[in-house]
Coordinates of C-alpha atoms in Angstrom, one line a residue:
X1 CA 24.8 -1.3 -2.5
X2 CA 23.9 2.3 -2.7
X3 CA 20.2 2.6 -2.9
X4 CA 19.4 5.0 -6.0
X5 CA 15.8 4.3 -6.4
X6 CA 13.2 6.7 -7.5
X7 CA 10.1 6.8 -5.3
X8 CA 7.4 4.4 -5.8
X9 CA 5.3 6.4 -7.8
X10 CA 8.2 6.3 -10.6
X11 CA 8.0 2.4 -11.2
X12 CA 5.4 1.3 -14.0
X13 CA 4.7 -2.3 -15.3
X14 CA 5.9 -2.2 -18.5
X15 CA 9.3 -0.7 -16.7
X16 CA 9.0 -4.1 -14.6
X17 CA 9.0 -6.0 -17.5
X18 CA 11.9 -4.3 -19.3
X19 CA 14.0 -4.9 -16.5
X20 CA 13.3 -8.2 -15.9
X21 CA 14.5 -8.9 -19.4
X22 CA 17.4 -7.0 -19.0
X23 CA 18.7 -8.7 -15.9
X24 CA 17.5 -12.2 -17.2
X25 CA 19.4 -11.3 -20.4
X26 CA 22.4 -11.1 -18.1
X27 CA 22.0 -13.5 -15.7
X28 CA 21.4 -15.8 -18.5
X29 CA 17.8 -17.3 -17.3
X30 CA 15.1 -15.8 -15.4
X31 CA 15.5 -13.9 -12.0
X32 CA 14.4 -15.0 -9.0
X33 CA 12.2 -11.8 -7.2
X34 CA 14.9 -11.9 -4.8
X35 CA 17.8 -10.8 -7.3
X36 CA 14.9 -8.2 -8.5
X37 CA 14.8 -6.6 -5.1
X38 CA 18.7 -6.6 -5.0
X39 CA 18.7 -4.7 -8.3
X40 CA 19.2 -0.9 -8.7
X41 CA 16.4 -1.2 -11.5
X42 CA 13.7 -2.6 -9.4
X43 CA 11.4 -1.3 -6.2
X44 CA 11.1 -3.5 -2.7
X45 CA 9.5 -7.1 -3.4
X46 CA 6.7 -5.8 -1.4
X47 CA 6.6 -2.7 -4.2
X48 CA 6.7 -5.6 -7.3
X49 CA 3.7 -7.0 -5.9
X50 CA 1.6 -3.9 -5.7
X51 CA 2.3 -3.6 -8.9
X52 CA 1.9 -7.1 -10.7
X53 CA -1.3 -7.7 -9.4
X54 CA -0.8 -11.4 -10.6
X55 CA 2.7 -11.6 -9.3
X56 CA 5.7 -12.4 -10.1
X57 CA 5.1 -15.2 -12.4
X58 CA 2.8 -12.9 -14.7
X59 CA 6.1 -10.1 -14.8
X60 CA 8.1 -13.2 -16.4
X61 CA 5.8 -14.9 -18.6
X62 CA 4.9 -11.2 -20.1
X63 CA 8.5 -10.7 -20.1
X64 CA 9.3 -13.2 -22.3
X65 CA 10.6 -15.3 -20.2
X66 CA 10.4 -19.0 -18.3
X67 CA 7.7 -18.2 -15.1
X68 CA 10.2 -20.1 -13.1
X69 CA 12.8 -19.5 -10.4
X70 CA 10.3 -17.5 -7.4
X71 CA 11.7 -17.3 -4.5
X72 CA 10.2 -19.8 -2.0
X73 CA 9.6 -18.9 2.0
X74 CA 10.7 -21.9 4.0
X75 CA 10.6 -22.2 7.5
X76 CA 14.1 -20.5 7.7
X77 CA 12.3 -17.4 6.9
X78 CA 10.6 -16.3 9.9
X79 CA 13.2 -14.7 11.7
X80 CA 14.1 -12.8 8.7
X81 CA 10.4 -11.4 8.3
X82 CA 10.3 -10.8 12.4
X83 CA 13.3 -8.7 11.6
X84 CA 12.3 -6.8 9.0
X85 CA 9.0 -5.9 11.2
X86 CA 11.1 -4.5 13.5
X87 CA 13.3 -2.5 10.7
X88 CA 10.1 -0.7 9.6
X89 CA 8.7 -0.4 13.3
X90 CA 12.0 1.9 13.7
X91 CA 11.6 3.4 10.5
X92 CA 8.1 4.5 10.6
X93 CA 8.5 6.2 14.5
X94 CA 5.3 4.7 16.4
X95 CA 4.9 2.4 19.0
X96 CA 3.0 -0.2 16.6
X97 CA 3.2 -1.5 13.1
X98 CA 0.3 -1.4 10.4
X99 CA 0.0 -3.6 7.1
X100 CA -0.1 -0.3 5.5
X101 CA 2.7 1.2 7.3
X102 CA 4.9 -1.9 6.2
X103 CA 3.4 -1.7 2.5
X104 CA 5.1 1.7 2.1
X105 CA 8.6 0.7 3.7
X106 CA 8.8 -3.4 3.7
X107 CA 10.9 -6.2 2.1
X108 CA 8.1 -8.6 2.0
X109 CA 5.3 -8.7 0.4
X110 CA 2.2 -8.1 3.4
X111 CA 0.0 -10.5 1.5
X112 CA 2.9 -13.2 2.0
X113 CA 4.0 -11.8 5.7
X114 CA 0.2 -12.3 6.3
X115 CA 0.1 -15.9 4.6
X116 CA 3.5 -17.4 6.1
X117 CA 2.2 -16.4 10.0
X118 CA -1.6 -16.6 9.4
X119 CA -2.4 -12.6 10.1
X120 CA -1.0 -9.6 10.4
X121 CA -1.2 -9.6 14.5
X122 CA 0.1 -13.2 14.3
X123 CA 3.5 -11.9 13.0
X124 CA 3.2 -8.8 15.1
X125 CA 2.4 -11.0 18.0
X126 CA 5.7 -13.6 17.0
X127 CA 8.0 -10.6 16.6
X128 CA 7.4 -9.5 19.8
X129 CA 5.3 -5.8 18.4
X130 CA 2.3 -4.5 18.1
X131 CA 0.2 -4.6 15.4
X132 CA -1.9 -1.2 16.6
X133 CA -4.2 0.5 13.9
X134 CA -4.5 3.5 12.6
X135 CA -6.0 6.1 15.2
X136 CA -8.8 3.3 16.1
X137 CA -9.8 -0.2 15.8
X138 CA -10.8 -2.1 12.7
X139 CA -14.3 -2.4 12.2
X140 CA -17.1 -3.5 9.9
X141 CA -18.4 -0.7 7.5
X142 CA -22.0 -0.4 6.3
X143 CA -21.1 -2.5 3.6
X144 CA -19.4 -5.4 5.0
X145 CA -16.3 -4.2 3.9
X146 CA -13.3 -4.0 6.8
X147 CA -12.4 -0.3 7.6
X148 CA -9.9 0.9 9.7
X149 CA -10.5 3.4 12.3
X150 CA -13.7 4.8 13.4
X151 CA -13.4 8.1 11.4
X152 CA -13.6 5.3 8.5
X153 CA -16.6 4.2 9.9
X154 CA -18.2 7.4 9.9
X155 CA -17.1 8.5 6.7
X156 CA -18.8 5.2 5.0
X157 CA -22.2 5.5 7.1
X158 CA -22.4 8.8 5.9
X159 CA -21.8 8.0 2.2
X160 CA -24.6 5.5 2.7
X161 CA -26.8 7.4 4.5
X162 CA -27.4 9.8 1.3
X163 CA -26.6 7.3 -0.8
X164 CA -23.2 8.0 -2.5
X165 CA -21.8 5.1 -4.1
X166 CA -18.0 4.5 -2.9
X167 CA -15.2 2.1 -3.2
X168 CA -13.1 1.8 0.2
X169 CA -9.1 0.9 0.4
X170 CA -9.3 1.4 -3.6
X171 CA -5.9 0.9 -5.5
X172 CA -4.4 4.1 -7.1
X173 CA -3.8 2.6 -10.7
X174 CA 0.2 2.5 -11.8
X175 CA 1.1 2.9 -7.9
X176 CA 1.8 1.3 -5.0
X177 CA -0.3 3.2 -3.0
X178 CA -4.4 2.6 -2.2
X179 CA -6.6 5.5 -1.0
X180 CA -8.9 5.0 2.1
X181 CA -12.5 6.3 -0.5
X182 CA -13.0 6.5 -3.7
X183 CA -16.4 7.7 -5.6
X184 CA -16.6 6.4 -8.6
X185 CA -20.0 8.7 -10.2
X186 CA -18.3 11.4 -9.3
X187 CA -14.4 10.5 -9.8
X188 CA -13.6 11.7 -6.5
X189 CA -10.9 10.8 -3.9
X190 CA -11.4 11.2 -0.3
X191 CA -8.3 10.9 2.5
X192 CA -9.4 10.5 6.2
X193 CA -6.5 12.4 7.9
X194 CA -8.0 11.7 11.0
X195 CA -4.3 11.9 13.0
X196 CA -3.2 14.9 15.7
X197 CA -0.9 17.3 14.6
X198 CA 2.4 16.2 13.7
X199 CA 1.8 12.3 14.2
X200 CA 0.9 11.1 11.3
X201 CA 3.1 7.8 10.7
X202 CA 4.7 8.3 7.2
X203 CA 4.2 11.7 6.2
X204 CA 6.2 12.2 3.4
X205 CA 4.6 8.8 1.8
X206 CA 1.3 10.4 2.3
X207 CA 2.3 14.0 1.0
X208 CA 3.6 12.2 -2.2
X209 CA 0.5 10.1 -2.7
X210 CA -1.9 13.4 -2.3
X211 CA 0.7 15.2 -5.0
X212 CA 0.5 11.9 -7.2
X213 CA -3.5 12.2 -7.2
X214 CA -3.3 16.2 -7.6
X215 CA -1.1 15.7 -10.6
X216 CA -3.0 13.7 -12.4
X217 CA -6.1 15.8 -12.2
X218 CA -7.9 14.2 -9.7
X219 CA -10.2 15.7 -6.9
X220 CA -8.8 14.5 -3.6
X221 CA -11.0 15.8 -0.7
X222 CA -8.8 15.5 2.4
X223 CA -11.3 15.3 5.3
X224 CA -10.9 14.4 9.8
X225 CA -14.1 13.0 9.9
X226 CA -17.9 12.8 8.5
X227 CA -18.8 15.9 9.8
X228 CA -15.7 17.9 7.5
X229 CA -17.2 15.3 4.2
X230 CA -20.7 16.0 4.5
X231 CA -19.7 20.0 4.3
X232 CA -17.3 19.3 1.1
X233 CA -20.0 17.1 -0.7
X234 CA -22.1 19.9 -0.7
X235 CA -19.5 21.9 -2.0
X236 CA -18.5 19.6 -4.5
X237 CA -22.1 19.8 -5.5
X238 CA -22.3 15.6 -4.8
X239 CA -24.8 16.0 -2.4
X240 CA -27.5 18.7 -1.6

């Protein structure tokens, strides 16, 4: 089937639920999330999820129609999640496989890859990959909240240190996508681009998320590590 999807950042809720009437109208009773994700008119499963935040279920009982018929993951389905790791380890270029990187370009949903094996670096682990993070090693932040990379780590001591209020791995509302800060006093988005020249995983994902945000009249401050936020706080006028 010839893929003519539009990106992520196209799909909407309420579209979810119009198609899911549509292709229950013609399948005659309501679609499994399998026959979704084989439909021109829906995104990835993974995708559906980020956008239902109650799932599947919710999408048909909103839709009108029977919350029945979700796909189940047997034991069967191991190999075929193991092989779809390995399809997004090619497609993403890097020697390892983040959650996140297989958010943007899986066929699963994570939180199910991460239920069915028990972690992320379990299913890593049984493909036969590496579950490496992003330029550093998760950690706990200031806030007991997990962060992933040491620039992370930095950026969120900072924000507490003169006491900024922040949200981190927020959601971007009506997208797929979450942002590594958010300040909600302020309504400002922060991006830890911590990566070397020209090896940053997913580029063009990231590039559409920033243009998403930009769009939509949002302040997105795009910093490498505490050093470049404390500088545009001040500039912002958040801090003094």
């Amino acid at each position: 089937m010839t893929n003519n999807r539009p990106s992520h950042s196209k799909y909407t809720y309420q579209g979810l639920l119009e198609a899911a009437r549509e292709l229950g109208d013609e399948l005659g009773r309501s679609p499994t999330t399998q026959e979704a994700a084989n439909d021109d008119r829906f995104p990835s499963i993974a995708t559906i999820y980020k956008i239902a935040d109650n799932g599947w279920l919710a999408i048909l009982e909103d839709a009108g129609l029977k919350p029945t018929q979700v796909r189940e993951y047997g034991s069967e389905e191991a190999p075929r999640i193991c092989a779809d790791l390995h399809r997004v380890l090619e497609r993403v270029d890097t020697p390892y496989l983040t959650h996140r990187q297989y958010d943007d370009h899986g066929t699963y949903p994570t939180s199910v890859v991460k239920e069915y094996f028990g972690s992320w670096r379990n299913a890593c682990n049984e493909a036969g990959i590496s579950p490496g993070e992003k330029h550093g090693t998760h950690c706990e932040g200031p806030n007991g909240e997990i962060l992933e990379s040491r620039h992370e780590f930095g950026v969120a001591s900072l924000l507490t240190n003169v006491g900024v209020d922040y949200r981190a791995h927020p959601k971007v509302e009506d997208t797929p996508w979450t942002a590594d800060f958010y300040l909600p006093a302020s309504d400002v988005w922060i991006e830890v681009d911590g990566y070397h020249e020209d090896s940053r995983p997913n580029k063009a994902g990231f590039a559409e998320k920033l243009d998403y945000l930009k769009q939509h009249n949002n302040t997105v401050l795009i910093v490498k590590n505490a050093n470049e936020l404390r500088i545009a706080l001040k500039e912002y006028g958040i801090t003094r």
